[in-house]
Amino acid sequence: MKFYELTPEKRRLWLKQQGIELDEIDQQTLHALNQLSENVVGQLSLPVGLVKNLRVNDHSYLVPLVTEEPSVVAAANHGASLFAQSGGVTARSFRNGIYGQIVLEISEAFVIDNLKKNLPNLIAKTNKQFASLVKHGGGVKEVKIKRQNTLLYLRVLINPAEAMGANRANSILEYMASELANYSGIKKKLFAILSNYPSQLTSCKAKLHVSLVGGAEVASRIALLSQIGQTDPYRAVTNNKGIMNGIDGVLLASGNDTRAVEAACGVWASRQGTYRSLSSWQVEGENLLGQLTVPLALGTVGGSINSRKDVQQNYRILGQGITSQVLANIIAAVGLANNLAALLAIATTGIQAGHMKLQARNVIANLVASPQEKRDVLALMTKQHLYSQTDAQKFLKQLREEK
Ligand code: MEV
């Protein structure tokens, strides 16, 4: 039997025979995970934190955010609370569809105008074939074609309805490619696959009185930081990493594909020729204005979303029946919240003050000590601003010697 054909228990046994001990896992979880991926042998767990009051388009949301990084959930809550105090975020999502590509080899005899005339028929036939998607409001919307030497490029825009749509898009594209193979002058298919090129854009905005961030001076420092991110890729990529802290966290919580969004955001940030910040902040009169536009190809159904219990729990937090459009608005708003909190910290105390306090909790969790000793060590670490594992050990030793 091939390794991939073994049960997960047998794969775990094999690892044991190699001298590798794995942690306990319950059978039900192991078998559920085995349905999601290949060669499954275990699980990885991450904390789900809560963003308590994210106001978007006049609604308050509870938002689950998954991350292993200390400070990210705190930052999202900080930003969300500043937004809530100033009327919340306004957001709009354009669920315009996801792209697919079909590239075909053509012969001399190929006449592009003949195919162009036939495209409406091809779209209609495809939508008939994928009637269940059309019933849910989706389907092929548009096809653009371009000839380049011996190759024909088709760019297909597919509305995936409430799903992210990767699987469905690929089936549609392969169907279209096989239909196209019958057209005169088309030799063969080179490939047919979805493109992660930015689409499904979501924009959000917030307007805060400068007093909320500590006054006009801090607000103008935030604006300057933001301006630097428009020209300096070293700052832009870090700014965007802070945004992705929030975006990826909610994508993970909602069972969405973080890699697809990350890849599209990289292209989107470079769309003007140089890599730039995805967000921008400026001072206008007495207000600080922030905005963010991001490509969010996501879904609330499909893929593994419906079958994963950990993900379904997060939909109960978000609110049952949430649409992909609303989820995209929420995710962009969390990205902007994380961004504001980071810029505010950098423009004032610096990022390390808050970060290290939270980091200290990890250090304390790993300390072999009684609960009271842990509390005392944490108090000393915070008081003396010393947060490393070595510092914690040193304080513990000191406390024990004093006793
Ligand atoms: C850390 O995970 C994210 C930040 O570096 C973002 C930023 O600098 O804007 C704090």
Tab-separated table of C-alpha atoms and ligand atoms in Angstrom, residues 69 235 238-239 241-242 245 342-343 346 351, ligand 1:
chain	number	residue	atom	x	y	z
A	69	GLU	CA	0.937	36.332	17.009
A	235	ARG	CA	7.889	50.582	4.855
A	238	THR	CA	5.554	46.205	6.711
A	239	ASN	CA	2.465	48.408	6.672
A	241	LYS	CA	1.926	42.967	6.795
A	242	GLY	CA	0.076	44.703	9.639
A	245	ASN	CA	-2.464	40.327	10.290
A	342	ALA	CA	-0.044	49.748	14.389
A	343	LEU	CA	0.468	53.250	12.965
A	346	ILE	CA	4.568	53.446	15.934
A	351	ILE	CA	5.377	48.969	18.827
B	1	MEV	C1	3.565	43.439	13.188
B	1	MEV	O1	3.003	42.152	13.063
B	1	MEV	C2	2.889	44.410	12.258
B	1	MEV	C3	3.463	45.826	12.266
B	1	MEV	O2	4.864	45.791	11.963
B	1	MEV	C4	2.727	46.609	11.207
B	1	MEV	C5	3.301	47.997	10.907
B	1	MEV	O3	4.488	48.243	11.144
B	1	MEV	O4	2.515	48.812	10.388
B	1	MEV	C6	3.335	46.462	13.613
